[in-house]
Tab-separated table of C-alpha atoms in Angstrom:
chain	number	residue	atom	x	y	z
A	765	UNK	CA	-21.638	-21.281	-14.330
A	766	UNK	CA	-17.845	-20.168	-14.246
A	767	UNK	CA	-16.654	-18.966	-11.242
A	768	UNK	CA	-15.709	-15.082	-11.761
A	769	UNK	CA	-12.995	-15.129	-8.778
A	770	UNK	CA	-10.848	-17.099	-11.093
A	771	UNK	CA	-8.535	-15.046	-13.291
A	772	UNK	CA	-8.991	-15.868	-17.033
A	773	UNK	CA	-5.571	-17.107	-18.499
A	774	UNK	CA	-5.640	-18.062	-22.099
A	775	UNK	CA	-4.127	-20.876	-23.387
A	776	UNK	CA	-2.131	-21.565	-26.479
A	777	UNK	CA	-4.698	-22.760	-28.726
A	778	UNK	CA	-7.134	-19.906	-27.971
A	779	UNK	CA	-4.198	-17.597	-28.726
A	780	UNK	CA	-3.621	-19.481	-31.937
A	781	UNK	CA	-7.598	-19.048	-32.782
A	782	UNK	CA	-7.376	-15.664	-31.918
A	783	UNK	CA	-4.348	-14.746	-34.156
A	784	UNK	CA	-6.094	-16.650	-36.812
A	785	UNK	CA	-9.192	-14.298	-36.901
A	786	UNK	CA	-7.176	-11.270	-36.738
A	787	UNK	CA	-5.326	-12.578	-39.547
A	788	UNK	CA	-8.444	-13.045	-41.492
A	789	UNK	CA	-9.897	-10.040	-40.769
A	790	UNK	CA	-7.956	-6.569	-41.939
A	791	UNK	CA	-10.389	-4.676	-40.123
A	792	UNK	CA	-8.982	-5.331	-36.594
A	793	UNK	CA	-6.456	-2.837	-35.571
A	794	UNK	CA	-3.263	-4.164	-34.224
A	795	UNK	CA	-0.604	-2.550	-32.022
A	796	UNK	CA	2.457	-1.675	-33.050
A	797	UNK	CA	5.701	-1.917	-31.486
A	798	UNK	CA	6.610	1.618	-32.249
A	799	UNK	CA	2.961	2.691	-30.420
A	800	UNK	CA	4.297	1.173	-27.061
A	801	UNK	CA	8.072	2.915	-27.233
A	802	UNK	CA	5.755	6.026	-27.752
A	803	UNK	CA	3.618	5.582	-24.731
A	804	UNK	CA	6.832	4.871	-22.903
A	805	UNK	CA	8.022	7.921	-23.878
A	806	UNK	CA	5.214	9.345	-22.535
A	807	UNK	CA	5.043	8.029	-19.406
A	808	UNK	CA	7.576	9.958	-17.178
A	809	UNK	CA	8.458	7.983	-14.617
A	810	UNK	CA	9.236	4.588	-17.292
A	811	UNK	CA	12.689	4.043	-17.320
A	812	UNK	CA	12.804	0.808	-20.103
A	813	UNK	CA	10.363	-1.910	-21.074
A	814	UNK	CA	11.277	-4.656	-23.277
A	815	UNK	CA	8.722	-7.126	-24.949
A	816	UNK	CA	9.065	-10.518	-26.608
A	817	UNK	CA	6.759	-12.497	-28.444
A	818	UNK	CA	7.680	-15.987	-29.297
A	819	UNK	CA	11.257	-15.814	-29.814
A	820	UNK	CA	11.426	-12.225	-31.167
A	821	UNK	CA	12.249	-9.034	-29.158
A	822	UNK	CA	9.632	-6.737	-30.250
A	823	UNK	CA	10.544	-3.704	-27.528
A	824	UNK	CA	13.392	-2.621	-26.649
A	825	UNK	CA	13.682	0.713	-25.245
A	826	UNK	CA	15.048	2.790	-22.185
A	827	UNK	CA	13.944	6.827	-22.662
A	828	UNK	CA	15.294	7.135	-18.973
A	829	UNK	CA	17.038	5.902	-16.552
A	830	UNK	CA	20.350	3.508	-16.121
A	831	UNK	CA	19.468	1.388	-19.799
A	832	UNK	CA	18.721	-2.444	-20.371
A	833	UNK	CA	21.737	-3.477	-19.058
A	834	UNK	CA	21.822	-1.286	-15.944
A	835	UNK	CA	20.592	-2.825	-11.844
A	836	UNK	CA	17.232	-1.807	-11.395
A	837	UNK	CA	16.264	-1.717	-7.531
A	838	UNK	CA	13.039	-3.725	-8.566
A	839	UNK	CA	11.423	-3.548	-5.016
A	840	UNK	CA	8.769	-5.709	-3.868
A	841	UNK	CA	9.094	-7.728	-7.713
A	842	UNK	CA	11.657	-9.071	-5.058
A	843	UNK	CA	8.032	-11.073	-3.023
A	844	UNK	CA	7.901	-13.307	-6.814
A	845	UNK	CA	11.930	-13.897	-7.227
A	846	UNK	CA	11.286	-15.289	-3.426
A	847	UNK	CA	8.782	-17.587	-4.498
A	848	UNK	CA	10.269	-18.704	-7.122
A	849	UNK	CA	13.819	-19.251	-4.772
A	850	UNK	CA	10.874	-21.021	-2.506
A	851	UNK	CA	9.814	-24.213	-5.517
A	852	UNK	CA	13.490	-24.735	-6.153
A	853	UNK	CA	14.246	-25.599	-1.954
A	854	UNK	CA	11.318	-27.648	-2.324
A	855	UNK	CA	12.680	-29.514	-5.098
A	856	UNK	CA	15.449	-29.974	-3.642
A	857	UNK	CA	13.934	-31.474	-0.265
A	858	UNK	CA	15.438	-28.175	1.286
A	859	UNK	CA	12.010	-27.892	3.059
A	860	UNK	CA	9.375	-30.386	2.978
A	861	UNK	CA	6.947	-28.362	1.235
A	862	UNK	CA	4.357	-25.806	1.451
A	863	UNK	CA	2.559	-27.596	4.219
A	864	UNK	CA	5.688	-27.472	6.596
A	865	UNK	CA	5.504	-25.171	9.727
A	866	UNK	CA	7.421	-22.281	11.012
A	867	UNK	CA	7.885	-24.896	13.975
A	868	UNK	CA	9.270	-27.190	11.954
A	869	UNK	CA	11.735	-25.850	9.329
A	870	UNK	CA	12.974	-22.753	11.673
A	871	UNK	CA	11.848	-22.831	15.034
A	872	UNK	CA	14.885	-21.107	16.056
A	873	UNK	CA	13.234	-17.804	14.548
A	874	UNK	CA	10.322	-17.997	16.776
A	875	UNK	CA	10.928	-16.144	19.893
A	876	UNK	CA	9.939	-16.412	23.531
A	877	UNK	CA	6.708	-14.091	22.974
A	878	UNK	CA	5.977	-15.038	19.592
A	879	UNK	CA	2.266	-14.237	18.705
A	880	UNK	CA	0.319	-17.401	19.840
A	881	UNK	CA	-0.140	-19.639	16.073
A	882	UNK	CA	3.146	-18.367	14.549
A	883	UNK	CA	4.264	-21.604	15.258
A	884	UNK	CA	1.726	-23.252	13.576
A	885	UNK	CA	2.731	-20.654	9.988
A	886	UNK	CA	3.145	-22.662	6.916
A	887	UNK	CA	5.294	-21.720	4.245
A	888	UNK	CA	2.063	-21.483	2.281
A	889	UNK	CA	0.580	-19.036	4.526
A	890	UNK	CA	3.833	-17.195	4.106
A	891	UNK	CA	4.040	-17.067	0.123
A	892	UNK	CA	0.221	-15.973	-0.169
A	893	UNK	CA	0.556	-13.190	2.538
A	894	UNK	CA	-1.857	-15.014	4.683
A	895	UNK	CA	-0.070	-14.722	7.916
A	896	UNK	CA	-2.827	-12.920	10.004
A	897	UNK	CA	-0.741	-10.618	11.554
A	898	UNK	CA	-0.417	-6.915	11.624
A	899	UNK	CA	0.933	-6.064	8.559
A	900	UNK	CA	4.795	-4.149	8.342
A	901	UNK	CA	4.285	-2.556	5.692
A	902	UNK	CA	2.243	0.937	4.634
A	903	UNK	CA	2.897	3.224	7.803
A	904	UNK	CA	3.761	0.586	9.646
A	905	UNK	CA	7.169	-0.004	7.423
A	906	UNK	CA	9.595	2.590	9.209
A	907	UNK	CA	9.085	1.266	12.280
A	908	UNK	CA	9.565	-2.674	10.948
A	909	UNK	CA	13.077	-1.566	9.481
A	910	UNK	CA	14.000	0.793	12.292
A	911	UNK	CA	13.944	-2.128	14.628
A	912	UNK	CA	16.944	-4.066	16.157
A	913	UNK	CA	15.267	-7.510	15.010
A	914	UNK	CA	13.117	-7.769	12.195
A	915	UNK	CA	12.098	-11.158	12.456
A	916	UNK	CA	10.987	-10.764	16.112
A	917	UNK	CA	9.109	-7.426	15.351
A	918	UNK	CA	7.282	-9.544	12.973
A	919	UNK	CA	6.362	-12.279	14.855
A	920	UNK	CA	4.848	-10.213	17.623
A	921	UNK	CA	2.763	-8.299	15.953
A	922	UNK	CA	-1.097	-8.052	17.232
A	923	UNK	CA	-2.609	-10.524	15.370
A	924	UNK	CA	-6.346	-9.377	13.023
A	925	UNK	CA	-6.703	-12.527	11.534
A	926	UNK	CA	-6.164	-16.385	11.558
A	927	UNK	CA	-3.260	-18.420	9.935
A	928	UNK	CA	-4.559	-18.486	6.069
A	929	UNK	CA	-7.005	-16.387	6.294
A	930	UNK	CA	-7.050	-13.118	4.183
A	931	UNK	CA	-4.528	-11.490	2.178
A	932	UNK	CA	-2.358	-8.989	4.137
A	933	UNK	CA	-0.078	-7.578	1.871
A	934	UNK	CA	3.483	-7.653	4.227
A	935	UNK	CA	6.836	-7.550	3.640
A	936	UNK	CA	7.854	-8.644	6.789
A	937	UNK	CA	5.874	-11.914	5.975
A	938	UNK	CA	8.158	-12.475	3.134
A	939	UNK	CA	11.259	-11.700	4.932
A	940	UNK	CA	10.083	-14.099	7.674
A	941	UNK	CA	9.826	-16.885	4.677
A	942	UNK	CA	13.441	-15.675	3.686
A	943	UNK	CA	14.925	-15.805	6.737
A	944	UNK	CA	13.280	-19.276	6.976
A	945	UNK	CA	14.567	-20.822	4.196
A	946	UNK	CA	18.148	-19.899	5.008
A	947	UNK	CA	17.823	-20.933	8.363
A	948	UNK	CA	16.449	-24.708	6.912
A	949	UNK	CA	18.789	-25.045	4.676
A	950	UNK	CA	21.940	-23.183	6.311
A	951	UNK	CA	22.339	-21.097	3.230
A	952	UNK	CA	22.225	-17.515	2.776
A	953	UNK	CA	19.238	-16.371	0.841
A	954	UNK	CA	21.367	-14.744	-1.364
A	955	UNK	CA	23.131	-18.488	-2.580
A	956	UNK	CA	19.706	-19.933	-2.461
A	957	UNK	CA	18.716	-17.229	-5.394
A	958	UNK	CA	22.062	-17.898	-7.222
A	959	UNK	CA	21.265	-21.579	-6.759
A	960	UNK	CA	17.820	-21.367	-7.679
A	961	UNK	CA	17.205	-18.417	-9.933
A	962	UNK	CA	20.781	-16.933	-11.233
A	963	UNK	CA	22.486	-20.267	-12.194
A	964	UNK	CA	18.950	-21.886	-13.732
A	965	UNK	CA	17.988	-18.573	-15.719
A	966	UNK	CA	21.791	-17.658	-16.486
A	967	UNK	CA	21.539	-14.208	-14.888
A	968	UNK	CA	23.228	-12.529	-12.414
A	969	UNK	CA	21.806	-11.744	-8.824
A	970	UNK	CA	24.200	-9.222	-7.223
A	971	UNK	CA	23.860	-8.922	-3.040
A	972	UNK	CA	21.658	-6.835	-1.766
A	973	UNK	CA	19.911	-5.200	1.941
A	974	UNK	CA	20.322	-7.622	4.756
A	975	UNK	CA	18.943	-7.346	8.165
A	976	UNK	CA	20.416	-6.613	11.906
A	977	UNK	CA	20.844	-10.437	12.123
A	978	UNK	CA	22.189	-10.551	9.156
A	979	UNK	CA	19.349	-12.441	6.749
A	980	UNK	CA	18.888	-11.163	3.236
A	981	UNK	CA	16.083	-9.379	2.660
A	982	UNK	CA	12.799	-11.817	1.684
A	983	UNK	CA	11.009	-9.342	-0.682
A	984	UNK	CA	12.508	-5.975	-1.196
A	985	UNK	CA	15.461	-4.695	-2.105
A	986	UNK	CA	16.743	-7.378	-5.019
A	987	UNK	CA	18.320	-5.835	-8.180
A	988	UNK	CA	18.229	-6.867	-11.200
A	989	UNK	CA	18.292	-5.642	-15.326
A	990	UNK	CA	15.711	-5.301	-17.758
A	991	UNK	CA	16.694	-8.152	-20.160
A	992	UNK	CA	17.478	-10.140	-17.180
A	993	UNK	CA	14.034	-9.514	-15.608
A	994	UNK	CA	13.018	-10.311	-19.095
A	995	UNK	CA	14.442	-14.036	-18.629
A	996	UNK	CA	12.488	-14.635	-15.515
A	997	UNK	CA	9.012	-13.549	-17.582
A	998	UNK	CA	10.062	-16.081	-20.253
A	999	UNK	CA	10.444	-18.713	-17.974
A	1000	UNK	CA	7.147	-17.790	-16.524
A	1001	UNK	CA	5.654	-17.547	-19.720
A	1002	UNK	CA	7.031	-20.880	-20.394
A	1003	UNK	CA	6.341	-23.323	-17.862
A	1004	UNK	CA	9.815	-22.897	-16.476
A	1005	UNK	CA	11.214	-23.548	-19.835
A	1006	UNK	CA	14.024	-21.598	-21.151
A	1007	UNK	CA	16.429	-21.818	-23.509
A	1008	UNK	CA	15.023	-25.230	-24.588
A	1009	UNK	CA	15.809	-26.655	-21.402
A	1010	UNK	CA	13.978	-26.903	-17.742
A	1011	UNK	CA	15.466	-24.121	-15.809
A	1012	UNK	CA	12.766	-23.735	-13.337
A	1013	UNK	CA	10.048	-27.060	-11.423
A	1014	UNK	CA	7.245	-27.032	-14.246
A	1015	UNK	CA	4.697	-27.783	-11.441
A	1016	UNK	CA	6.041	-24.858	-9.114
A	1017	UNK	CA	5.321	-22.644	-11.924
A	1018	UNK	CA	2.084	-23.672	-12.271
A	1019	UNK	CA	1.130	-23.828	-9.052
A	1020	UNK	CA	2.333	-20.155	-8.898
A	1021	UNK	CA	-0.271	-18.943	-11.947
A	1022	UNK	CA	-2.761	-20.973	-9.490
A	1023	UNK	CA	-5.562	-18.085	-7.783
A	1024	UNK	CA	-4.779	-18.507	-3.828
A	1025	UNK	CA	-6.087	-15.261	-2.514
A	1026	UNK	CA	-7.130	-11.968	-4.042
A	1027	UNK	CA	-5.223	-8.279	-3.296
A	1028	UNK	CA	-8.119	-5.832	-1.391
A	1029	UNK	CA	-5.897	-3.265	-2.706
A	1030	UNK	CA	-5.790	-4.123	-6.992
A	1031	UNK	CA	-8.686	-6.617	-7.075
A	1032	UNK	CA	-5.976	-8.956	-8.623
A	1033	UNK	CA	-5.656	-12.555	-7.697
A	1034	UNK	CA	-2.421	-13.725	-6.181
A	1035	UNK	CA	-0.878	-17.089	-6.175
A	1036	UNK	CA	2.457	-18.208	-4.848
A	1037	UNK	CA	3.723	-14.844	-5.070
A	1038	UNK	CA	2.357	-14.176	-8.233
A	1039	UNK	CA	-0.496	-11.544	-8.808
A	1040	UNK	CA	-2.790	-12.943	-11.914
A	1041	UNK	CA	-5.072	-10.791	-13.956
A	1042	UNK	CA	-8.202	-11.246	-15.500
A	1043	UNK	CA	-7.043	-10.524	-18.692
A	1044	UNK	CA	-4.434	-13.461	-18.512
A	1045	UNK	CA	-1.213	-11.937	-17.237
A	1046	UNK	CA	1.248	-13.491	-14.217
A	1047	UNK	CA	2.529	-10.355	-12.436
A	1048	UNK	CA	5.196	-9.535	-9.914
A	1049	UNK	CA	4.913	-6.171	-9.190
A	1050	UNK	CA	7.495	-3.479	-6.877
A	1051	UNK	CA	6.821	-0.060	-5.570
A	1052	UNK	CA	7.644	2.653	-8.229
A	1053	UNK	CA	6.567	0.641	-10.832
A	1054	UNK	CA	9.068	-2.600	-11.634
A	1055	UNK	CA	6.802	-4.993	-13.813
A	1056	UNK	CA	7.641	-8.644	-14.561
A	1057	UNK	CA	4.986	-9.791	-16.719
A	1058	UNK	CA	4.005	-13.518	-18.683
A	1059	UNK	CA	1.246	-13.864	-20.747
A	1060	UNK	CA	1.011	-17.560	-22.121
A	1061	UNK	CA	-2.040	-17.432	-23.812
A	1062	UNK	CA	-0.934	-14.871	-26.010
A	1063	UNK	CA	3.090	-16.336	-26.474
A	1064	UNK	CA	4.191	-12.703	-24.190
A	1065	UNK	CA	6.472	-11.464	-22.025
A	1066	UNK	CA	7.628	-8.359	-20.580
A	1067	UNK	CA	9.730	-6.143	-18.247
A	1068	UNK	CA	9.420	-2.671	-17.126
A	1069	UNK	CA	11.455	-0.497	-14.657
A	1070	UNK	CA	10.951	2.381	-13.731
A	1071	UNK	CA	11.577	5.422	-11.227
A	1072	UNK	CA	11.431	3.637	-7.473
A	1073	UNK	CA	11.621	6.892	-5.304
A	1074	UNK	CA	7.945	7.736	-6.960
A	1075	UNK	CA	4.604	5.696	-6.147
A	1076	UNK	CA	2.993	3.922	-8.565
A	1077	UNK	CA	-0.835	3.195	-7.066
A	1078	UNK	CA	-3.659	0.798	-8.912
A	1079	UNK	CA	-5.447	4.326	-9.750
A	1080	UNK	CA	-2.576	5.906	-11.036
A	1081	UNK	CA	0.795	5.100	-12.351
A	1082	UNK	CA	0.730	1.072	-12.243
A	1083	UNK	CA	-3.590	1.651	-13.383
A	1084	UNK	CA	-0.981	2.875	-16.530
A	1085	UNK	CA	0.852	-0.041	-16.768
A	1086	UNK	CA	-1.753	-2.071	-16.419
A	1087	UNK	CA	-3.421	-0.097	-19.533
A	1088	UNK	CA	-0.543	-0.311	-21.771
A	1089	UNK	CA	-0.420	-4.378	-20.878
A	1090	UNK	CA	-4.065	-4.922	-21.825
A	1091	UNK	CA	-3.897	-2.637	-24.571
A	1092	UNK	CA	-1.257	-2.599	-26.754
A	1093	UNK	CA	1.009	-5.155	-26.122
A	1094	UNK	CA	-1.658	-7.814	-25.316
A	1095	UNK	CA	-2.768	-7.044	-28.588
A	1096	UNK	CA	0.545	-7.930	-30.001
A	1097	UNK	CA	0.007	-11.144	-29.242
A	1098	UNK	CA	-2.639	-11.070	-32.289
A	1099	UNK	CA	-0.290	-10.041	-34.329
């Protein structure tokens, strides 16, 4: 019997089946790219989305907001960029891997009343957002970001449960795995994403929010455009493959599209940073409603910005999102 926690993800020759029986059958409605720049339209807090199948741009539209080419505060899309920043220092021997300890790759982070097990934090714990501490973000954010040391406020929260345990969606747990990569590798975190993301992907990665001590945020705050959030979804797509060359570790990537936990908020899996659907797709996902989105099975990939001063909940906005990815741009993968 399959086991239903797994997300379904589509490979290439299923999506090549699938096309096939479309193709032979006139009957089956397809989408449209004009269809999805009219549900953009109609979705008021959408600033641009851009789709490409294959090597074609089928979408490319921005009704509102600063246009394709224009920084987009993508929020916590910020969590996947991270992880992705994350494979690369393990590549190259940065950090021994996801096994290493908070202990061993930074213990000058941990302070003198660290929460007891902090030390014991692997970088895998810290990816999944499986840290077992009291989470910093929610109502608990203001008073994370208000404080004179982030890191510290983090690692002394109460903890509610163990090392690796469930999901606790934080962003103080990514900004501890920021803070600990720079600290490892005695880079900024902001080199270690030109290094690792800008330079590989051939997009730029401007500076962004940094902390009291002076880290770069880990998993809020990045900016980025449309078509170059658009490069990181092909690569995704891909296998880490763009422009006909390697630009990102092929078995990072797929590690990353690998179920590790599950969200109690969206009842989507998450990997290494990655939220995966059932329907296929490999998410990162910010508050307002930034969208990076891969679907291999079905030869897709997208990027949508959008307002970030206005929510964008499972149940509402991002449950729209969500429709317009299973709906009619999934389906123009059959195309």
């Amino acid at each position: 019997m399959p086991d239903l926690t797994e997300p379904v993800i589509p490979t290439r020759r299923i999506f090549a089946l699938t096309a096939a029986a479309a193709l032979a059958c006139p009957a089956v409605l397809r989408a449209a790219p004009g269809d999805i720049r009219d549900r953009a339209r109609g979705l008021d807090q959408l600033h641009a989305i851009m789709v490409q199948r294959g090597d074609e741009v089928l979408v490319e539209t921005a009704p509102r907001g600063p246009g394709l080419d224009g920084l987009a505060n993508v929020k916590s899309v910020s969590k996947s960029l991270l992880a992705l920043i994350l494979g690369g220092v393990i590549k190259d021997g940065g950090v021994p891997g996801v096994n290493a300890t908070l202990a061993q790759v930074a213990p000058s982070l941990l302070p003198s009343d660290a929460t007891e097990g902090t030390e014991e934090l692997t970088l895998e714990d810290l990816v999944t957002l499986r840290m077992g501490l009291e989470r910093t973000s929610g109502s608990n954010y203001g008073a994370w970001v208000s404080s004179n040391n982030w890191i510290d406020y983090v690692l002394t929260r109460d903890r509610v449960a163990e090392n690796g345990g469930r999901m606790l969606y934080s962003t103080g747990t990514t900004h501890l795995l920021g803070a600990a990569l720079a600290t490892a590798t005695g880079d900024s975190l902001l080199t270690l994403a030109r290094r690792h993301l800008g330079q590989p992907l051939g997009i730029e990665i401007p500076p962004w929010t940094r902390d009291p001590q002076g880290f770069y945020f880990g998993g809020n705050e990045m900016a980025l455009t449309p078509r170059h959030m658009l490069r990181v979804a092909l690569a995704m797509r891909d296998g880490g493959r763009i422009d006909d060359r390697q630009a990102l570790p092929a078995t990072w990537v797929e590690a990353s599209q690998r179920p590790r936990t599950r969200s109690p908020y969206s009842g989507l899996s998450y990997g290494y940073g990655w939220f995966l659907s059932r329907s296929g797709w490999t998410l990162a996902r910010g508050y307002g409603g930034q969208v990076i989105a891969a679907h291999p099975g079905r030869d897709l990939a997208v990027a949508i910005t959008s307002d970030p001063l206005r929510p964008a909940r499972s149940a509402g906005y991002f449950g729209d999102l969500m429709d317009l990815l299973d709906g009619p741009i999934l389906d123009l993968g059959r195309a």
